[in-house]
mmCIF file of C-alpha atoms in Angstrom:
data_model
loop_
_atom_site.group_PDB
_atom_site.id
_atom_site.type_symbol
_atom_site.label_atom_id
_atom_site.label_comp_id
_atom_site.label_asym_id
_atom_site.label_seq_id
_atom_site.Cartn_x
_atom_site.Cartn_y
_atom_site.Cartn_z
ATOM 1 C CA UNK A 1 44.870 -62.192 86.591
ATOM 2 C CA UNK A 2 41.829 -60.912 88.794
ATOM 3 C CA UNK A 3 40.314 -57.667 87.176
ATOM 4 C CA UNK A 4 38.221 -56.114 90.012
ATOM 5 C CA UNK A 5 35.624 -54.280 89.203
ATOM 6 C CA UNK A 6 36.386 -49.990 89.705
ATOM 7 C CA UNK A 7 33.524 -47.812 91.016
ATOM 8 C CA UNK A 8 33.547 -44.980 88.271
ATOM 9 C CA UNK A 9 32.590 -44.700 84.859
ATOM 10 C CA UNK A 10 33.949 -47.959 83.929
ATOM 11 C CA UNK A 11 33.835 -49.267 80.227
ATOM 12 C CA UNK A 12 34.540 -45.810 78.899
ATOM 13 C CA UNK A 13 34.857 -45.218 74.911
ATOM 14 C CA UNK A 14 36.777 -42.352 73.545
ATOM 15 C CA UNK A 15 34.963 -40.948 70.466
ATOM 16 C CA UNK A 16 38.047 -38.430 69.973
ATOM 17 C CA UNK A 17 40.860 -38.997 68.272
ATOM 18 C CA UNK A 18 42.853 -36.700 70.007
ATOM 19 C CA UNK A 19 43.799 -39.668 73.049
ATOM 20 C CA UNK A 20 46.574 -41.941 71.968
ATOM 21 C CA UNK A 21 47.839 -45.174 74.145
ATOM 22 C CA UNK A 22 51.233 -46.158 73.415
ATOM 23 C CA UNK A 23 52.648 -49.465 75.183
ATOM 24 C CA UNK A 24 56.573 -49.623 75.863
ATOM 25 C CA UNK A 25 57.893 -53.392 76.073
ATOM 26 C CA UNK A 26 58.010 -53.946 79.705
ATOM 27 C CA UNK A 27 53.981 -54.564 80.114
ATOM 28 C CA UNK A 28 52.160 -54.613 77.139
ATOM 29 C CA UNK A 29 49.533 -57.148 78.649
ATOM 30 C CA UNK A 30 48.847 -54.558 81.153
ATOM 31 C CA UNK A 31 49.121 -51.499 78.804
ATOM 32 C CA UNK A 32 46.507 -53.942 76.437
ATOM 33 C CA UNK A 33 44.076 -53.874 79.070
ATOM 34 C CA UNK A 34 43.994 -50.100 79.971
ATOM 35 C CA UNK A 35 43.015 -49.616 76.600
ATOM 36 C CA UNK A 36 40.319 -52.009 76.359
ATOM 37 C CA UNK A 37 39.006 -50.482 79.677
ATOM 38 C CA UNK A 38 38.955 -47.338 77.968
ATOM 39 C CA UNK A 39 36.911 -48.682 74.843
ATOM 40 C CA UNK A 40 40.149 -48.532 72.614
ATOM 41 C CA UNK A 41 40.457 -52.192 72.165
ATOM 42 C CA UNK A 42 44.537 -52.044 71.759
ATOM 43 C CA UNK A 43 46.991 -49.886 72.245
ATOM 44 C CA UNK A 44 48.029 -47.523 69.226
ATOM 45 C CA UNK A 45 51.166 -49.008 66.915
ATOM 46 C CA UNK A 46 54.527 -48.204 67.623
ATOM 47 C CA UNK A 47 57.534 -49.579 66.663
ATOM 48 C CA UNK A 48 60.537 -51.009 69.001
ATOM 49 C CA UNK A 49 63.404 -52.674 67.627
ATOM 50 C CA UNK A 50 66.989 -53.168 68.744
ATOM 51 C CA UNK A 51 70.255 -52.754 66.907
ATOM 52 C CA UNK A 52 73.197 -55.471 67.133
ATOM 53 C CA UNK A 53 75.004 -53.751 69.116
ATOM 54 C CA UNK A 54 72.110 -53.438 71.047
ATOM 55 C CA UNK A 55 71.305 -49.370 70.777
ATOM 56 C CA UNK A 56 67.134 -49.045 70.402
ATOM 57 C CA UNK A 57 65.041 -47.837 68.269
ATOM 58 C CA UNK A 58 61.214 -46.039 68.756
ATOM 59 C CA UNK A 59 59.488 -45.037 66.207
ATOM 60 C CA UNK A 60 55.630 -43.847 66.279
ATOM 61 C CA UNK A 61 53.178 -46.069 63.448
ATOM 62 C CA UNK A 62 50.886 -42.844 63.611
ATOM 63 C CA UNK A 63 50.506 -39.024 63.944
ATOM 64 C CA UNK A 64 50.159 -37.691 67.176
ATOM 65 C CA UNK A 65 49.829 -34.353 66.541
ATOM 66 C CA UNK A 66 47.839 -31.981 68.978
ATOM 67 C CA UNK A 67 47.313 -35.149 70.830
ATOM 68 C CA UNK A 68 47.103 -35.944 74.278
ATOM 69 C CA UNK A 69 49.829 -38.832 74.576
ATOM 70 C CA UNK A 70 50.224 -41.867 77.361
ATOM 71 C CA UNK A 71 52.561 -44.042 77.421
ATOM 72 C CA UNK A 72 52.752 -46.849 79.526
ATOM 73 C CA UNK A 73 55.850 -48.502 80.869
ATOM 74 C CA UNK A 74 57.125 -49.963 83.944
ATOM 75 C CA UNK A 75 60.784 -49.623 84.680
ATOM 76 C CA UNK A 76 61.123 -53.377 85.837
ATOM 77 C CA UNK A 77 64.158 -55.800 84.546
ATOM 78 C CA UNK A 78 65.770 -55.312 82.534
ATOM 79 C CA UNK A 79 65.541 -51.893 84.783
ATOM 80 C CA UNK A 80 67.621 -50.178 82.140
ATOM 81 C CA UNK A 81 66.812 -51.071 78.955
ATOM 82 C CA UNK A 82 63.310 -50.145 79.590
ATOM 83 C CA UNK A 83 63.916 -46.751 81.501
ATOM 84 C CA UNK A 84 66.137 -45.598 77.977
ATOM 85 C CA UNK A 85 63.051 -47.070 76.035
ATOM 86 C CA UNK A 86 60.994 -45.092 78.126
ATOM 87 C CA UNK A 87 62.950 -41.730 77.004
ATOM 88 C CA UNK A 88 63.113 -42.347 73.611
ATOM 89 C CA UNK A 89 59.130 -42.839 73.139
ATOM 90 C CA UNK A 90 58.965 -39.297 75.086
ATOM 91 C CA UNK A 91 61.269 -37.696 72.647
ATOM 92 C CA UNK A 92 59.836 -39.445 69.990
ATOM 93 C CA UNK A 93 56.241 -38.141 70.932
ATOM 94 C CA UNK A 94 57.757 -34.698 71.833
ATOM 95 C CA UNK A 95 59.536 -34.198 68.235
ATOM 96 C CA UNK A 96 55.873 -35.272 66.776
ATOM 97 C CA UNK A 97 54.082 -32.107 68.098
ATOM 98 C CA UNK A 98 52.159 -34.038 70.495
ATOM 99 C CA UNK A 99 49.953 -31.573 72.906
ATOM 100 C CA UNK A 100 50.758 -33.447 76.135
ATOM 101 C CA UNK A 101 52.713 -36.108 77.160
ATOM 102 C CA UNK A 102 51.481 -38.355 80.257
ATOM 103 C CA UNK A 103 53.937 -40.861 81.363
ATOM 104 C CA UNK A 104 52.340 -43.924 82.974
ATOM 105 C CA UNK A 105 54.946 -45.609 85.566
ATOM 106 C CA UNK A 106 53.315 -48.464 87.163
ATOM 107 C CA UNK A 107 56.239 -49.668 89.147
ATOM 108 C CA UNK A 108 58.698 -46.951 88.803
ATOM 109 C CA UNK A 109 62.418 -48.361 89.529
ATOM 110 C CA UNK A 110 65.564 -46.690 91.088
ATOM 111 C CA UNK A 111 62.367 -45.430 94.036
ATOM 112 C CA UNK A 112 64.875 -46.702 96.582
ATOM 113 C CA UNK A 113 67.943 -44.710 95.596
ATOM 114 C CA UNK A 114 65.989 -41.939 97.220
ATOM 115 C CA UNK A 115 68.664 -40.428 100.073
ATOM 116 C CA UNK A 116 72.716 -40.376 100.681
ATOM 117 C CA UNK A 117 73.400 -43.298 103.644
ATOM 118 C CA UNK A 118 77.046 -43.570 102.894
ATOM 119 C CA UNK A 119 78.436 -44.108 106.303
ATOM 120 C CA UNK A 120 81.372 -42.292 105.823
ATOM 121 C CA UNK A 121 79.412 -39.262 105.207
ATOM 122 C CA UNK A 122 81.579 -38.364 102.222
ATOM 123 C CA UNK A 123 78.499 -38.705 99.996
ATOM 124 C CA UNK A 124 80.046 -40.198 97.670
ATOM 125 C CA UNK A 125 76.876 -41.991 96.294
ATOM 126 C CA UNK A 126 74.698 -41.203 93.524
ATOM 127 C CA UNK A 127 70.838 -39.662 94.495
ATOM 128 C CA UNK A 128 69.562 -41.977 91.288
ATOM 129 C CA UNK A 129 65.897 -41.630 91.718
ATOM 130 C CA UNK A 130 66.789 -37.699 91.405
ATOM 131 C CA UNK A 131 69.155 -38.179 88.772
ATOM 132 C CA UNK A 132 65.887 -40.771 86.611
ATOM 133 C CA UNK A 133 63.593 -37.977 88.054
ATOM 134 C CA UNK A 134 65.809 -35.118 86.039
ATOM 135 C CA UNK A 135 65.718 -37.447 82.667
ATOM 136 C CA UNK A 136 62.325 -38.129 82.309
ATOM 137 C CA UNK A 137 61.508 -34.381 82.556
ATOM 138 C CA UNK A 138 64.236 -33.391 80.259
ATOM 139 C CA UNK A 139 62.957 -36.137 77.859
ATOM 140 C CA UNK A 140 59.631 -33.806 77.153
ATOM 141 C CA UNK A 141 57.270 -35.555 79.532
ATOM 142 C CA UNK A 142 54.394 -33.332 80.937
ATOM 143 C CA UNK A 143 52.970 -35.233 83.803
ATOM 144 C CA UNK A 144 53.903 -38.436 85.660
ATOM 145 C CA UNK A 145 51.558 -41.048 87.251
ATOM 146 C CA UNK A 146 53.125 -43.543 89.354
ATOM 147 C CA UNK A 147 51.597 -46.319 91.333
ATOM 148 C CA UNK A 148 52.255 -46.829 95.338
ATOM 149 C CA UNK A 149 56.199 -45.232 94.833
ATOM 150 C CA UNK A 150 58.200 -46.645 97.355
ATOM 151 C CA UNK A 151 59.265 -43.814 98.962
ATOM 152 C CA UNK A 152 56.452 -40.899 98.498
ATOM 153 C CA UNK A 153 59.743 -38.607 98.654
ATOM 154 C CA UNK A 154 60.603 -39.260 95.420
ATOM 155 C CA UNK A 155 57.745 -37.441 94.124
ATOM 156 C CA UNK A 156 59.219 -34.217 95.009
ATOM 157 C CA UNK A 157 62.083 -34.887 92.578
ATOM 158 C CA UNK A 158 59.947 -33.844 89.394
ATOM 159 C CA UNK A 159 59.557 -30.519 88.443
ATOM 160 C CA UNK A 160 56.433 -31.420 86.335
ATOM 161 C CA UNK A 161 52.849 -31.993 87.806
ATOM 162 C CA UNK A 162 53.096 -36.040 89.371
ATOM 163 C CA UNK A 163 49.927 -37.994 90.519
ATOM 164 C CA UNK A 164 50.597 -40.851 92.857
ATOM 165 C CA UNK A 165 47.831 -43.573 92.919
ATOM 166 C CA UNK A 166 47.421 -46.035 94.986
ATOM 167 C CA UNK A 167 46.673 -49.952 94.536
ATOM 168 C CA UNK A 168 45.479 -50.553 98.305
ATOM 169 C CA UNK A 169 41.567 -50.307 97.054
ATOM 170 C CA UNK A 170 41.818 -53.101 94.726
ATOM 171 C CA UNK A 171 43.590 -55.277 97.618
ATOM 172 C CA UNK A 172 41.093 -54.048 100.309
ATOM 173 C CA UNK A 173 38.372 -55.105 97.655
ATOM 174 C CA UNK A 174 40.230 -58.581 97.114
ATOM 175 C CA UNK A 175 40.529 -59.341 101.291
ATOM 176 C CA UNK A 176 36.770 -57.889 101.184
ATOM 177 C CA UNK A 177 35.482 -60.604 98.651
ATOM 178 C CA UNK A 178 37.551 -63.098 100.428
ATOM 179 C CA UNK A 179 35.776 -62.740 104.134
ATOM 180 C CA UNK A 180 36.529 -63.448 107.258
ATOM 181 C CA UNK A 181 37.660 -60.166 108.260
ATOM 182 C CA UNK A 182 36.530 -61.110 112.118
ATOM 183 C CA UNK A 183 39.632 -62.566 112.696
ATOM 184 C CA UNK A 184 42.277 -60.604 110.585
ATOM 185 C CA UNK A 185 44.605 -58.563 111.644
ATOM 186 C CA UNK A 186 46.795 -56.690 109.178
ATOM 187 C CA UNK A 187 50.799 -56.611 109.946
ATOM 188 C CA UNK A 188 53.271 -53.889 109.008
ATOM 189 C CA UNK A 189 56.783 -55.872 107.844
ATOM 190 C CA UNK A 190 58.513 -53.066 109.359
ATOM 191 C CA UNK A 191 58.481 -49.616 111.201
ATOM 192 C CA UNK A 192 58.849 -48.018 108.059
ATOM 193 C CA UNK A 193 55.534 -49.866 106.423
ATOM 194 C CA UNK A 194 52.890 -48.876 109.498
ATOM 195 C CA UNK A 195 51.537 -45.515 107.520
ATOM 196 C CA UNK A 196 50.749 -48.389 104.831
ATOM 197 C CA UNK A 197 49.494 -51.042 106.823
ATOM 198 C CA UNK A 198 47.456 -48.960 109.056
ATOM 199 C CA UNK A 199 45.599 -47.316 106.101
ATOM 200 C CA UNK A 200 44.944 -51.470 105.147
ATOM 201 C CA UNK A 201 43.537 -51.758 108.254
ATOM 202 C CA UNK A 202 41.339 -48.903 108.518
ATOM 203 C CA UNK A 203 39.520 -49.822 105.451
ATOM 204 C CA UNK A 204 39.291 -53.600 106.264
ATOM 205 C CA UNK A 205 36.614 -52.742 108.962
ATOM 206 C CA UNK A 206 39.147 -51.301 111.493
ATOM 207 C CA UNK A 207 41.101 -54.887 111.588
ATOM 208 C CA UNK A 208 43.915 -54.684 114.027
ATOM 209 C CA UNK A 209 47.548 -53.955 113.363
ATOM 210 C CA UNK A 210 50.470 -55.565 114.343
ATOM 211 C CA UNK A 211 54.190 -54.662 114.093
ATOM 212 C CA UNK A 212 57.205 -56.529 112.723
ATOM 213 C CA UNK A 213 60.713 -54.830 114.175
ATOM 214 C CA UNK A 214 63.716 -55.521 111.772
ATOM 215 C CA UNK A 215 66.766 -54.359 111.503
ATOM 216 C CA UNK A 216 68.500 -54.184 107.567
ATOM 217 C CA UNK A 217 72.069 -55.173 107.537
ATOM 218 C CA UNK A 218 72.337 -54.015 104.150
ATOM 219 C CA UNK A 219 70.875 -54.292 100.295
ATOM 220 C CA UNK A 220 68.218 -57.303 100.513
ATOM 221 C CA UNK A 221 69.413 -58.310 103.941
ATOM 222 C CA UNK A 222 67.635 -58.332 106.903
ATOM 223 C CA UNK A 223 66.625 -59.585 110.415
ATOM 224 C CA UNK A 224 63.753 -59.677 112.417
ATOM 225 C CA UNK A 225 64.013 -58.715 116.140
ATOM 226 C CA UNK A 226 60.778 -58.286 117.395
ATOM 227 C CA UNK A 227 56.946 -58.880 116.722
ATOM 228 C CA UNK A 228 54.581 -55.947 118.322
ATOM 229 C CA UNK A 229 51.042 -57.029 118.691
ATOM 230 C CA UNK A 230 48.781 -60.180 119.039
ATOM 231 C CA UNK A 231 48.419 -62.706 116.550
ATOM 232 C CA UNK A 232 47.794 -65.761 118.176
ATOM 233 C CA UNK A 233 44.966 -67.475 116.374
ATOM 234 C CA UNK A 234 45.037 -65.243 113.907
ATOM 235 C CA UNK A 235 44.526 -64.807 109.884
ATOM 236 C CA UNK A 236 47.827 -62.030 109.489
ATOM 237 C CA UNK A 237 48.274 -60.002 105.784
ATOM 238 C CA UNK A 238 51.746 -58.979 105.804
ATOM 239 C CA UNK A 239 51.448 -56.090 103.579
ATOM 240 C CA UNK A 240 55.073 -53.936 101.928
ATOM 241 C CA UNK A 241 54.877 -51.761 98.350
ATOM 242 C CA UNK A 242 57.202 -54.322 97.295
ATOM 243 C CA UNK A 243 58.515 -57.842 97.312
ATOM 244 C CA UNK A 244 61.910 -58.096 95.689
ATOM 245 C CA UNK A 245 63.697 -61.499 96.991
ATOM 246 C CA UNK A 246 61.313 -62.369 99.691
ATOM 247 C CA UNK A 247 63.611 -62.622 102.599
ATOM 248 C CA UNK A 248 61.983 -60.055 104.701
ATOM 249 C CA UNK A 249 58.561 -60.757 104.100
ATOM 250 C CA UNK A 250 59.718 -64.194 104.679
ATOM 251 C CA UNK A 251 61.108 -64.093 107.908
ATOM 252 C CA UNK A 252 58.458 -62.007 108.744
ATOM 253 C CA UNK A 253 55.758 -64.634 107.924
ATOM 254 C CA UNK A 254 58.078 -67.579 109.991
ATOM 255 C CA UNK A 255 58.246 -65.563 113.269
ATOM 256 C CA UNK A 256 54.237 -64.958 112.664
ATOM 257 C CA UNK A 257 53.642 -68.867 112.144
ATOM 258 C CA UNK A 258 56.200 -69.012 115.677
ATOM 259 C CA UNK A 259 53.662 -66.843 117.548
ATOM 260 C CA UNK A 260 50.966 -69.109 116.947
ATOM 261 C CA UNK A 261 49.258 -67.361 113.697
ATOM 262 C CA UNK A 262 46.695 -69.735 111.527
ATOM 263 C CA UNK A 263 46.445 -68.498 108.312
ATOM 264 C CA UNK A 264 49.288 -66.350 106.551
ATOM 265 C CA UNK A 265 49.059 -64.092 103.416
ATOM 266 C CA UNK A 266 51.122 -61.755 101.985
ATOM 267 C CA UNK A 267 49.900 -58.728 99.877
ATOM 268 C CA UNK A 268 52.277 -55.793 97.934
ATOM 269 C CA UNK A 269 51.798 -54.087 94.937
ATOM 270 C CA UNK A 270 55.048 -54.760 93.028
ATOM 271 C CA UNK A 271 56.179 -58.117 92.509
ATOM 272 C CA UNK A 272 59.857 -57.573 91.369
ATOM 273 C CA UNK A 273 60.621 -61.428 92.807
ATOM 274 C CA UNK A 274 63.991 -61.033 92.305
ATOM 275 C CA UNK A 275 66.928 -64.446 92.488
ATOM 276 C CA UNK A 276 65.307 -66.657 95.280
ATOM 277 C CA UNK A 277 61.928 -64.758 96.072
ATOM 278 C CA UNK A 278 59.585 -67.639 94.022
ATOM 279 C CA UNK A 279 61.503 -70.714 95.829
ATOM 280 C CA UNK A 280 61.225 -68.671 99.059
ATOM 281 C CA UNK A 281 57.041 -67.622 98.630
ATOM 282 C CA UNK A 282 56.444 -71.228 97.409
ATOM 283 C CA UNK A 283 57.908 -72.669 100.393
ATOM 284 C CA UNK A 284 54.706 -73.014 102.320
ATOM 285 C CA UNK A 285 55.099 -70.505 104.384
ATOM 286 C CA UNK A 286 52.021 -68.308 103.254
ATOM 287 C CA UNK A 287 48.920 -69.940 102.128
ATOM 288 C CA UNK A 288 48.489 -66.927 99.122
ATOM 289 C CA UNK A 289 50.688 -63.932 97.790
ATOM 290 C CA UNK A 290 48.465 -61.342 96.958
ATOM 291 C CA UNK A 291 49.801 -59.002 94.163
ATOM 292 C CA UNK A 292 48.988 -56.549 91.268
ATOM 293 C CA UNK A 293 49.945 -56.863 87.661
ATOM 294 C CA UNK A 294 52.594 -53.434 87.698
ATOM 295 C CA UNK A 295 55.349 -55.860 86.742
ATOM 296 C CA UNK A 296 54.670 -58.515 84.103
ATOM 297 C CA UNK A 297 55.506 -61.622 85.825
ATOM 298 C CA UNK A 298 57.160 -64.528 83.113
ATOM 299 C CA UNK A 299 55.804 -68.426 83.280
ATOM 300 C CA UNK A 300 58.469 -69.337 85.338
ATOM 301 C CA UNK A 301 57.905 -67.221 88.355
ATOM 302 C CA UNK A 302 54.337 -68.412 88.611
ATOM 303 C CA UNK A 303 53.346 -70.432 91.301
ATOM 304 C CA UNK A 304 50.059 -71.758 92.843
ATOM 305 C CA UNK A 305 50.010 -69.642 95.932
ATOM 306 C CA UNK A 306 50.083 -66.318 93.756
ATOM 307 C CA UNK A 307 46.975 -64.365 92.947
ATOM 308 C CA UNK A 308 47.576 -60.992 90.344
ATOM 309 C CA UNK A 309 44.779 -58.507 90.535
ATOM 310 C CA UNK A 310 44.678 -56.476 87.507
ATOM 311 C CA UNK A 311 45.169 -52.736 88.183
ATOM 312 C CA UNK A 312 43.724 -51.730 84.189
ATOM 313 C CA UNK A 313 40.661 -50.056 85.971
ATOM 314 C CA UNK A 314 42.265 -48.207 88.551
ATOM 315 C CA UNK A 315 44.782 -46.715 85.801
ATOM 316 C CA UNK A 316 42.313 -46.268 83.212
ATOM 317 C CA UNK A 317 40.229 -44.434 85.354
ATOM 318 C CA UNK A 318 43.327 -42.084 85.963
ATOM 319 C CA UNK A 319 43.969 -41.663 82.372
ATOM 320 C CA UNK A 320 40.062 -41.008 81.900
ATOM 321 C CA UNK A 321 40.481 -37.899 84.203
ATOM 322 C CA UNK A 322 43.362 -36.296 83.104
ATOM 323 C CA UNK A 323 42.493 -36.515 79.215
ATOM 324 C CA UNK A 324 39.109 -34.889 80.876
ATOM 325 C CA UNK A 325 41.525 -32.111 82.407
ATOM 326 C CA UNK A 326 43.132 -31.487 79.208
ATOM 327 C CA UNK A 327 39.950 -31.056 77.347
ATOM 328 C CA UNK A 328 39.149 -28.259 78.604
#
């Protein structure tokens, strides 16, 4: 994991005791390393157990009254078990007389259950971004940070104060450090993803944009129609929030390599990397997957094409400004 270095106060130390960092299960190496950004060296003990027949159990290690209270937990697979995990340390926090509970979603699941599409127009589906929206603020959480949601709608489904950060600097920084902008051009994977990849560009010296047109035939499935733009001889980012099983992105990258591109990368934020997404990256077909470390990747979908940049400073900066906010 690449830590890149954050423009801000960087190395802070807490001399309070009023700022406590609790880790839920689904990231603890990235929890571990917001503290230690933040001069706490680890995060603050809490204890997560499960029943046999598989109910949990949260339980605090240490007071946290009149504190100010973040807890950091991505809702990645198992999507469920940590989402309920999530709820219990907010009530468990809530029921200690903490002052204010910040809930720290790096990659916050169910984002793309955001709207009805049945096409019968019944509506017979569930809105479950809403409905995960509704428990986390009945839990007792105060505030929500989230990192690059996947659909910034779903931020108006919390009736408590939400700050939405995104992880583009620390890729723009990456593709910086890594050169040879001359001949980049940054490539949207779809019609949806141009708002994203044109803000890439912009801060990667103005590099141009290109297009990919695809059509979705359903959940995970889609086809690529059309390529707008030049990238003949080119060095082409394909850049998406996400990268679940890779067959977008993929086909994406394959009709690039058709139209004569050179070098191939693929950037996102959230590496879910779901059933055949590591054979499918690992193919060949990109020369590096650029990531971030929102999702705790296991051993076995590592492979030598992927590079993690460590997001720690970007949310430990956050975390420094609203325990600066609730100081006052």
């Amino acid at each position: 994991v690449e830590s890149e270095p954050f423009p801000g106060v960087g190395n802070l130390a807490f001399g309070g005791h009023r700022l406590k960092i609790f880790a839920g299960s689904s990231n603890e190496p990235l929890a571990t390393a917001i503290a230690q950004y933040l001069g706490r060296g680890k995060t603050s003990p809490i204890v997560r157990k499960r029943f046999a027949d598989g109910e949990m159990y949260v339980k605090l290690e240490e007071s946290v009254r009149g504190c100010n209270v973040f807890l950091i937990q991505s809702t990645s697979t198992p999507v469920n078990d940590h989402l309920i995990e999530l709820l219990l340390m907010i009530d468990a926090c809530r029921r200690a007389h903490a002052h204010q509970i910040a809930v720290i979603i790096p990659y916050y699941g169910y984002a793309r259950a955001d709207r009805l599409i049945d096409p019968d127009k019944h509506r017979r589906e569930a809105l479950t971004s809403k409905l995960v929206a509704n428990m986390i603020c009945e839990a007792g959480a105060d505030r929500v940070v989230v990192v690059d949601i996947h659909s910034p709608q779903t931020c108006g489904f919390f009736d408590i104060p939400l700050d939405h950060i995104y992880a583009s600097s620390a890729i723009v920084r990456y593709l910086l450090k890594r050169g040879d902008l001359a001949n980049l051009v940054v490539v949207a994977p779809d019609v949806g993803g141009v708002a994203r990849a044109r803000a890439l560009a912009k801060a990667l010296n103005d590099a141009p944009l290109a297009i990919i047109d695809k059509r979705r035939d359903g959940h995970n499935l889609a086809t690529v129609l059309n390529l707008v733009g030049d990238v003949k001889g080119k060095n082409c980012v394909i850049v998406d929030d996400m990268i679940d099983t890779g067959g977008t992105i993929v086909e994406g990258a394959k009709m690039l390599r058709e139209r004569g591109a050179l070098h191939i990368s693929a950037a996102c934020t959230h590496a879910l990397f779901s059933g055949p997404a590591v054979e499918r990256l690992s193919s060949g077909v990109f020369e590096e997957v650029i990531t971030t470390d929102t999702i705790n990747l296991p051993q076995e979908k590592l492979f030598p094409q992927l590079r993690i940049i460590s997001l720690a400073p970007l949310i430990g900066e956050q975390i420094w400004r609203l325990h600066e906010q609730y100081l006052r």
